[in-house]
Structure formats: C-alpha cells, structure tokens
mmCIF file of C-alpha atoms in Angstrom:
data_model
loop_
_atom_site.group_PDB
_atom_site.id
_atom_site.type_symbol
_atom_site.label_atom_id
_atom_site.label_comp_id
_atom_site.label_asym_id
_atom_site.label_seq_id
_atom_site.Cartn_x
_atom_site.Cartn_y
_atom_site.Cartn_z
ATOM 1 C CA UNK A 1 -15.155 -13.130 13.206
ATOM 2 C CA UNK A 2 -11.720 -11.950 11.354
ATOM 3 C CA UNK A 3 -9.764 -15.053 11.594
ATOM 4 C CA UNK A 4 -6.265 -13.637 12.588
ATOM 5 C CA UNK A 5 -2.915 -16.405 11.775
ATOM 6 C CA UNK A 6 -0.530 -16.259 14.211
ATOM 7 C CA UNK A 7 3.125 -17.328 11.849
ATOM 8 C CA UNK A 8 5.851 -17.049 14.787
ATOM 9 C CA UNK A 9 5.800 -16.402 18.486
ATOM 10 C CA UNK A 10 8.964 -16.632 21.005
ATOM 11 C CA UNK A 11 9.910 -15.271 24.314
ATOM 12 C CA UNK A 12 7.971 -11.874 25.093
ATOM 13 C CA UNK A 13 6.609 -11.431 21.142
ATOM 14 C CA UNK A 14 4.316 -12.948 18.399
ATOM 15 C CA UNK A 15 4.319 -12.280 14.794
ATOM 16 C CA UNK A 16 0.611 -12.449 13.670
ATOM 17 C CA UNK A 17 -0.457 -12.400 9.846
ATOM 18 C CA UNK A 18 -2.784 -8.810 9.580
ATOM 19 C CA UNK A 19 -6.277 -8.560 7.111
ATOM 20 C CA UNK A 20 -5.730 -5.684 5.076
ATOM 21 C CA UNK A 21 -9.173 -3.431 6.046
ATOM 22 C CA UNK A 22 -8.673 -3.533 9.835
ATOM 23 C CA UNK A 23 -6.065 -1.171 11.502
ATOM 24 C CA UNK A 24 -3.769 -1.799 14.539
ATOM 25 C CA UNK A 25 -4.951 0.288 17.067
ATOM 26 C CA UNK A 26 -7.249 2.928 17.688
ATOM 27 C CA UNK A 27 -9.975 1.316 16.518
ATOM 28 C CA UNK A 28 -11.528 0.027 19.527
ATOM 29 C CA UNK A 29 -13.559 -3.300 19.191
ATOM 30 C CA UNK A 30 -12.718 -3.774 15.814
ATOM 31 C CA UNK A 31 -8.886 -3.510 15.289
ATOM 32 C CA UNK A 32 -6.172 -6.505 15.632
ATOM 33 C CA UNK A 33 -5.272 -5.877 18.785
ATOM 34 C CA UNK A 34 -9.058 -5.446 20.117
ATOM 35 C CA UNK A 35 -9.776 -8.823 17.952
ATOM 36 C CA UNK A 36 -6.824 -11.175 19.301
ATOM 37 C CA UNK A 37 -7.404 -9.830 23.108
ATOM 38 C CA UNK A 38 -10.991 -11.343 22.482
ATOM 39 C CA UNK A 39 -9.465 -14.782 21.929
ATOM 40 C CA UNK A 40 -8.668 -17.057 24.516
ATOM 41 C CA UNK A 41 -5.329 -17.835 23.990
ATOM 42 C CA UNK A 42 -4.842 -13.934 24.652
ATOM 43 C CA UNK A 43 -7.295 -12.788 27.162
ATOM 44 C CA UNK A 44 -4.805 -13.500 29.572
ATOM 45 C CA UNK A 45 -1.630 -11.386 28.524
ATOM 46 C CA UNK A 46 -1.337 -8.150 30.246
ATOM 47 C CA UNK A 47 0.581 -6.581 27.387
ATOM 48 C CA UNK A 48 -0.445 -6.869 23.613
ATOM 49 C CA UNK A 49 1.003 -4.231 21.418
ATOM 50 C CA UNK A 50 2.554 -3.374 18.115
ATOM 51 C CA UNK A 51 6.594 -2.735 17.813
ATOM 52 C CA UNK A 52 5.991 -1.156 14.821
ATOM 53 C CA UNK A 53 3.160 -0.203 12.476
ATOM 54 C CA UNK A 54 1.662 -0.978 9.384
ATOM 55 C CA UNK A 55 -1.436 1.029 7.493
ATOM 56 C CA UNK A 56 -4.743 -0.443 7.676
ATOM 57 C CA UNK A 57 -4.964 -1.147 4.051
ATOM 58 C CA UNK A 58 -2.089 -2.910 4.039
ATOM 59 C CA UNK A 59 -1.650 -6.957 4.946
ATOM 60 C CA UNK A 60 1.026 -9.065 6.591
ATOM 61 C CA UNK A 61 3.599 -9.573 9.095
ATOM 62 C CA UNK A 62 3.514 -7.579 12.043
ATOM 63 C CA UNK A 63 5.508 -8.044 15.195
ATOM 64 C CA UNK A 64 3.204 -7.610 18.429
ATOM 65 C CA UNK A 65 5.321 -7.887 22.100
ATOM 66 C CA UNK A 66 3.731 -9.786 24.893
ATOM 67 C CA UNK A 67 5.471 -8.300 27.944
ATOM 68 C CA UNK A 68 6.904 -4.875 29.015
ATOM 69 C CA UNK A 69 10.202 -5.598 28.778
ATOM 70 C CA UNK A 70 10.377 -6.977 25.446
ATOM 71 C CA UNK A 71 7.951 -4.337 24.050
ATOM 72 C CA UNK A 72 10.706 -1.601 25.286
ATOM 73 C CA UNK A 73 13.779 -4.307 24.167
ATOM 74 C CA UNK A 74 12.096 -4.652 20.440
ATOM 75 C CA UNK A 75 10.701 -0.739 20.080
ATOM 76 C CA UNK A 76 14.339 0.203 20.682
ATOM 77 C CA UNK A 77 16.027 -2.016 18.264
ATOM 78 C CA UNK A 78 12.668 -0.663 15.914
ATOM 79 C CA UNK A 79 13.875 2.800 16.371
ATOM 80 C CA UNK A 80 17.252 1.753 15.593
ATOM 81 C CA UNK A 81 16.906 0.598 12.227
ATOM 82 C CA UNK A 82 17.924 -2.926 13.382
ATOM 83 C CA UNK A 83 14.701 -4.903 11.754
ATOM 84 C CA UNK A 84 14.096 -5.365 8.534
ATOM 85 C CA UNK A 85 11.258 -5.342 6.419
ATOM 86 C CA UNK A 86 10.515 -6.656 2.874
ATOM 87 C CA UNK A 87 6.700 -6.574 1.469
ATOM 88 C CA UNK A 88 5.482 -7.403 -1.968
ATOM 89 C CA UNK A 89 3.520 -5.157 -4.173
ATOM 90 C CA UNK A 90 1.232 -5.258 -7.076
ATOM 91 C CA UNK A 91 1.924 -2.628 -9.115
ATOM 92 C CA UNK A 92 -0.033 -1.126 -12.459
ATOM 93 C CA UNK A 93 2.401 -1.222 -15.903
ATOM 94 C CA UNK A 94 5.586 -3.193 -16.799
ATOM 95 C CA UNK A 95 9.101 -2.457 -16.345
ATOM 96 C CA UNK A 96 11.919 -2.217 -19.255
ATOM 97 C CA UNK A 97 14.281 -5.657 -18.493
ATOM 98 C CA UNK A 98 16.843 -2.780 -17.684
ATOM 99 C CA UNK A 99 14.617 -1.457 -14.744
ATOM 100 C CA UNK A 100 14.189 -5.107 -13.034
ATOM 101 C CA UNK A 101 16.351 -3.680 -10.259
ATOM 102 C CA UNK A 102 15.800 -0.109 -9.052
ATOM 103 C CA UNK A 103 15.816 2.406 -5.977
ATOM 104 C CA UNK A 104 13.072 5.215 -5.511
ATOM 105 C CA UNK A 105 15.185 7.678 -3.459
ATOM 106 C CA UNK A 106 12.462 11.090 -4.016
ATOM 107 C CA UNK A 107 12.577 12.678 -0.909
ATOM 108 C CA UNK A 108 9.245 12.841 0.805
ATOM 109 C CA UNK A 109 7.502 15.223 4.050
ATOM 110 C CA UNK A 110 6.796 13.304 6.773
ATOM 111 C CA UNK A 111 3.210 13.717 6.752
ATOM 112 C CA UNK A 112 0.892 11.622 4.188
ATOM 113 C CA UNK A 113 0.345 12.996 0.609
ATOM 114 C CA UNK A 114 -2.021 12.627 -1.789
ATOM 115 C CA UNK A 115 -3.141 11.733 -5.077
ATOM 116 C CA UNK A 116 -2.131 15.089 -6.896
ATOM 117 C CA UNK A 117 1.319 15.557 -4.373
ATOM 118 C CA UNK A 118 2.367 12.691 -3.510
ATOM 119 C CA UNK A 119 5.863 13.915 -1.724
ATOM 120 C CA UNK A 120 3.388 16.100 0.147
ATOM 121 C CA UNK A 121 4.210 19.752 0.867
ATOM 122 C CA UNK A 122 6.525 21.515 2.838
ATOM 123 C CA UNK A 123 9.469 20.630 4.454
ATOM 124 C CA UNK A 124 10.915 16.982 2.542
ATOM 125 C CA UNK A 125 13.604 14.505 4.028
ATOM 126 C CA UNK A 126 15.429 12.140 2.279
ATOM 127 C CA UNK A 127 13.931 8.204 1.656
ATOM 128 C CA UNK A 128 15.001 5.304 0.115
ATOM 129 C CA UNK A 129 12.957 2.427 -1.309
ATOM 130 C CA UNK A 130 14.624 -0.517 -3.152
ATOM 131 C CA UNK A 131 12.613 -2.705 -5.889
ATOM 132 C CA UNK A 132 12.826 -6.374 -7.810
ATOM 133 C CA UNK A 133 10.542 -7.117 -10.218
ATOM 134 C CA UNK A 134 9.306 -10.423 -9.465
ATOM 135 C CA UNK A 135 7.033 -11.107 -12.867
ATOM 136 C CA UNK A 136 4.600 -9.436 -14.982
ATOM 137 C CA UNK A 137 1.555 -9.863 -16.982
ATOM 138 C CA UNK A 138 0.275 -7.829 -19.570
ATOM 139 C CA UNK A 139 -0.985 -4.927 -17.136
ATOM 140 C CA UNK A 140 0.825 -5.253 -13.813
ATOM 141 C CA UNK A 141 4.079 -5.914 -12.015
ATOM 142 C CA UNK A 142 4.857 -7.964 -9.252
ATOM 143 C CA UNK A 143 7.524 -6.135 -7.246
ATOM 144 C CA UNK A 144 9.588 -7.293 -3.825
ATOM 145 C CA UNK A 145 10.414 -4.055 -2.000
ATOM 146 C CA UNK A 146 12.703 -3.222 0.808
ATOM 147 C CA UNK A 147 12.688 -0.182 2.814
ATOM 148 C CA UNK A 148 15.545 1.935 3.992
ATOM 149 C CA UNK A 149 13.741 4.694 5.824
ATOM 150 C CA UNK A 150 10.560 5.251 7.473
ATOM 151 C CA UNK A 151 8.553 8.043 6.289
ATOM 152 C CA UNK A 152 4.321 7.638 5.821
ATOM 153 C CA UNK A 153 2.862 5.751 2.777
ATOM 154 C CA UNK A 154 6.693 5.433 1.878
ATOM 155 C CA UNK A 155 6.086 2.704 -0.496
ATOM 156 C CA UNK A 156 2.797 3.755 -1.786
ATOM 157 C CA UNK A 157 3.687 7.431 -2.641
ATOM 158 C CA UNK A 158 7.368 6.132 -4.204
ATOM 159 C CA UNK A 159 5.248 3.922 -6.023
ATOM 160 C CA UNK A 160 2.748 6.694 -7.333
ATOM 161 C CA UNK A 161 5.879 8.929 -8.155
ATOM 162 C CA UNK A 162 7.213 6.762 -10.341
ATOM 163 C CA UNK A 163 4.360 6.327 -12.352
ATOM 164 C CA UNK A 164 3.453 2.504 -11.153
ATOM 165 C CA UNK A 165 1.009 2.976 -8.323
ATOM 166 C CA UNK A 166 -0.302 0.177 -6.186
ATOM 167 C CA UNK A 167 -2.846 -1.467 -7.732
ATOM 168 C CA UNK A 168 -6.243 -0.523 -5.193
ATOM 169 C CA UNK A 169 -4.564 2.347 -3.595
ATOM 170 C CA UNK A 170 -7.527 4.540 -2.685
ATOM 171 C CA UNK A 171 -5.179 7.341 -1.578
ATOM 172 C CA UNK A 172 -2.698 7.359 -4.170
ATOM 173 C CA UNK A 173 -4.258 5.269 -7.306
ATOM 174 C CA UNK A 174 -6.726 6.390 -10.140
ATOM 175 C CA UNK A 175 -10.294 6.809 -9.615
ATOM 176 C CA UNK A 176 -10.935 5.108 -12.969
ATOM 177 C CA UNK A 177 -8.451 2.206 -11.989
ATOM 178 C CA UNK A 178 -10.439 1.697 -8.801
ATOM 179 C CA UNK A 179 -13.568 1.596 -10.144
ATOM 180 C CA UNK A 180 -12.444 -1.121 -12.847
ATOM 181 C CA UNK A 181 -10.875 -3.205 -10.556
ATOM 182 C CA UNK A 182 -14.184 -3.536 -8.106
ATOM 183 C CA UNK A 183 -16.576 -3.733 -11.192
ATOM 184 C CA UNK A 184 -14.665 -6.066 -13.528
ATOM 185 C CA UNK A 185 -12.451 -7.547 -11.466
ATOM 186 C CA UNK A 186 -14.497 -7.582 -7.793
ATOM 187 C CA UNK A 187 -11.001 -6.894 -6.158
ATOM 188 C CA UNK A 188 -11.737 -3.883 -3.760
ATOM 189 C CA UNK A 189 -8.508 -4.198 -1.771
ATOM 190 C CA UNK A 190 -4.965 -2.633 -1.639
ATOM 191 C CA UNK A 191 -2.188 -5.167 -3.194
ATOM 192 C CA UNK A 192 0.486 -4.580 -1.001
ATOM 193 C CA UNK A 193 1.629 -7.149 1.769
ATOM 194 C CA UNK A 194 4.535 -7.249 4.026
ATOM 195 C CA UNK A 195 6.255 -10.634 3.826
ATOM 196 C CA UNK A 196 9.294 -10.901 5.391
ATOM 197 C CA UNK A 197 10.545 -9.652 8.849
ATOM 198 C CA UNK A 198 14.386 -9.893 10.109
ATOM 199 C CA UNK A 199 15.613 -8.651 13.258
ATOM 200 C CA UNK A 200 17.384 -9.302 16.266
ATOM 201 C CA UNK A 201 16.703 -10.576 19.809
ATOM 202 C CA UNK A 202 18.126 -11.765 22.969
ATOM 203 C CA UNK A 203 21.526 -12.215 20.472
ATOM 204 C CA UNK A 204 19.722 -14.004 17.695
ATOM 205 C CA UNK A 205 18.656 -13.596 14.729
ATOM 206 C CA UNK A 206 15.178 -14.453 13.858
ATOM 207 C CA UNK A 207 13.683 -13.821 10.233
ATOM 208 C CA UNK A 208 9.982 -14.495 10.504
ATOM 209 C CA UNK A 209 8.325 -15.279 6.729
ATOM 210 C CA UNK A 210 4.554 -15.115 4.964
ATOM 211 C CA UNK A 211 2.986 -18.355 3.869
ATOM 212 C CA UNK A 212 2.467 -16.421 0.673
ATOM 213 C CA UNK A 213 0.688 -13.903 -1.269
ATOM 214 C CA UNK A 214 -3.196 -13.250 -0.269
ATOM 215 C CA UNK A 215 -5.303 -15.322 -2.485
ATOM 216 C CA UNK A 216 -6.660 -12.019 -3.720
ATOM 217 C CA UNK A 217 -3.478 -10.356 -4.999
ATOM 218 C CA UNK A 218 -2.608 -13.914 -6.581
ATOM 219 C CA UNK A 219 -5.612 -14.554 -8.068
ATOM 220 C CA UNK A 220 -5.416 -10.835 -10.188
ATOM 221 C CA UNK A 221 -2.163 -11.520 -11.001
ATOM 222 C CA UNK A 222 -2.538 -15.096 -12.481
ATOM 223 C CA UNK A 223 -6.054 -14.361 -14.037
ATOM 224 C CA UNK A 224 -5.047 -10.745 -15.654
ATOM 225 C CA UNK A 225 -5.180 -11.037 -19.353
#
C-alpha cells in the first residue's frame, strides 16, 4: 500500500506529504483521499478533503481539513490569497549568475496548455511566478519557486516558456528528454515538489515544512555528471 506521511495536523486540518503518481480526488479507490480514509486513524472522520489542490504528478505538502467548519474557514482564506506556497523544482539547463533571481510574469489562459502552446489559446490573464536558483550541476537547476497567482500547470508551463522545463514533465517536457531520463537514468517521475506551506488560522500563523527533497529528485541531482 502507498505509505502516505502525515508532517502537521492541528484543530480541524492535517497536512499530509502526497506521492507524486496518485491524484487527490476523483480517483476513487486509488487517490489520497480514498487511501488515508482506508487507514484507521481516519476511518472515523466524517470530513476528509483538500483546501486546495495540487496535480497528480506533482509531490508534497497538501493541506486536507477534518471538519466542516474548518474546511469552509481554510477554503476561504485559500480563495483569498492568504496561504502561501513555495515548491522546489528540477529544472533542465543552467542559469547565468545574473539570472539566480527571477520572475516569470507571461500571462497564461486558464485552461492547461501543451507542449507546442504552452500559454494555451484564447483568452490569457496575467500570472506571476518568482524563482531562486538553489544549485546546479552540469545539466540541471535546482530552483525554489513561489507563486503569486493561481492559474493551471502555472509553474510547469512558466517553466517550459522560459526554456527550462521540469525535468519529467510528460505534458510540457521533450519526448527525447523523457525517454533518456527512464532509460539511462530509470527516473520516470515529475521533479517538482511543494515544500513549504504558510497560512493563517484561528489568529495564528502556522508554516508547515517538507522533511526534504524525494530521494528521487536528490538522487538525479547529486549523481548527474
């Protein structure tokens, strides 16, 4: 069975540690939420759902509520803008010493994209993605990423746009780069993991962290030559 972490719980929420592969929701019998109400510890909680999302390819923090009251308390501070959310990425190429510090602001539709349009067509609205560079190696880039706005894929099409897409994006990335990485390197996942989470609740302020990068991200990184 998918062995789910839970990193942070408190009155009315937890903050579980998602697999990237598995989505949400609407994937009954095999998605998170179908997986923890299996477990005892959550068999017994009449409410178990997400305050916000996060793609099934993607790993890390998400914040799940426990109770009615704090789902609607935390969905509205959601919709808001009052939580924050940092994730780390693995990106293909390097970054001039002048570039360590950037924002992607390309507006973007609100629908998806794709490999060949990755702002997606029609109708596009402004978003904002900041970037760090964390470290490199001779073929990637390790970057910590904060988002500003909301809009689908936002990181992974910003990414793709400006020429450093995720490394195992099957949406967005090369078919050539995927097919390297699961031949050669037997990595057949997408390198992007949300790692932080701030927000606000009940008048505090909790900021819930990742124990760290996947071992599969870190173990490209530090083994890429």
């Amino acid at each position: 069975m998918t062995q789910i972490a839970v990193i942070e719980q408190g009155s009315g929420w937890i903050c579980v540690e998602k697999p990237s592969g598995i989505s949400v929701h609407n994937d009954p019998g095999r998605d998170l939420i179908s997986i923890l109400s299996n477990l005892p510890a959550f068999k017994d909680r009449q409410v178990l759902q997400p305050v916000h999302r996060l793609d099934r390819e993607t790993s890390g923090l998400i914040l799940l509520a426990t109770t009615e009251e704090s789902l609607s308390r935390l969905s509205g501070g959601f919709a808001e803008g009052k939580m924050k959310k940092r994730y780390q990425a693995l990106v293909h190429g390097n970054f001039p010493e002048d570039q360590f510090t950037g924002e992607w602001a390309w507006p973007l539709t609100k629908q998806a994209g794709g490999r060949k349009d990755p702002a997606g067509r029609g109708k596009k609205q402004p978003a904002r993605t900041r970037y760090t560079v964390l470290s490199q190696t001779p073929h990637y880039a390790l970057l910590d990423i904060e988002l500003f706005t909301g809009k689908k894929h936002q990181i992974r099409r910003h990414a793709k746009l400006s020429g450093h897409p995720i490394v195992g994006d099957s949406r967005y990335g090369s078919p050539r780069a995927l097919s390297f990485l699961a031949e050669q390197k037997n990595f057949s996942r997408m390198a992007l993991h949300a790692c932080r989470l701030e927000f606000s609740d009940q008048d505090c302020l909790i900021v819930v962290e990742s124990p760290g990068l996947p071992e599969e991200i870190r173990s490209l990184l530090e083994n890429d030559d």
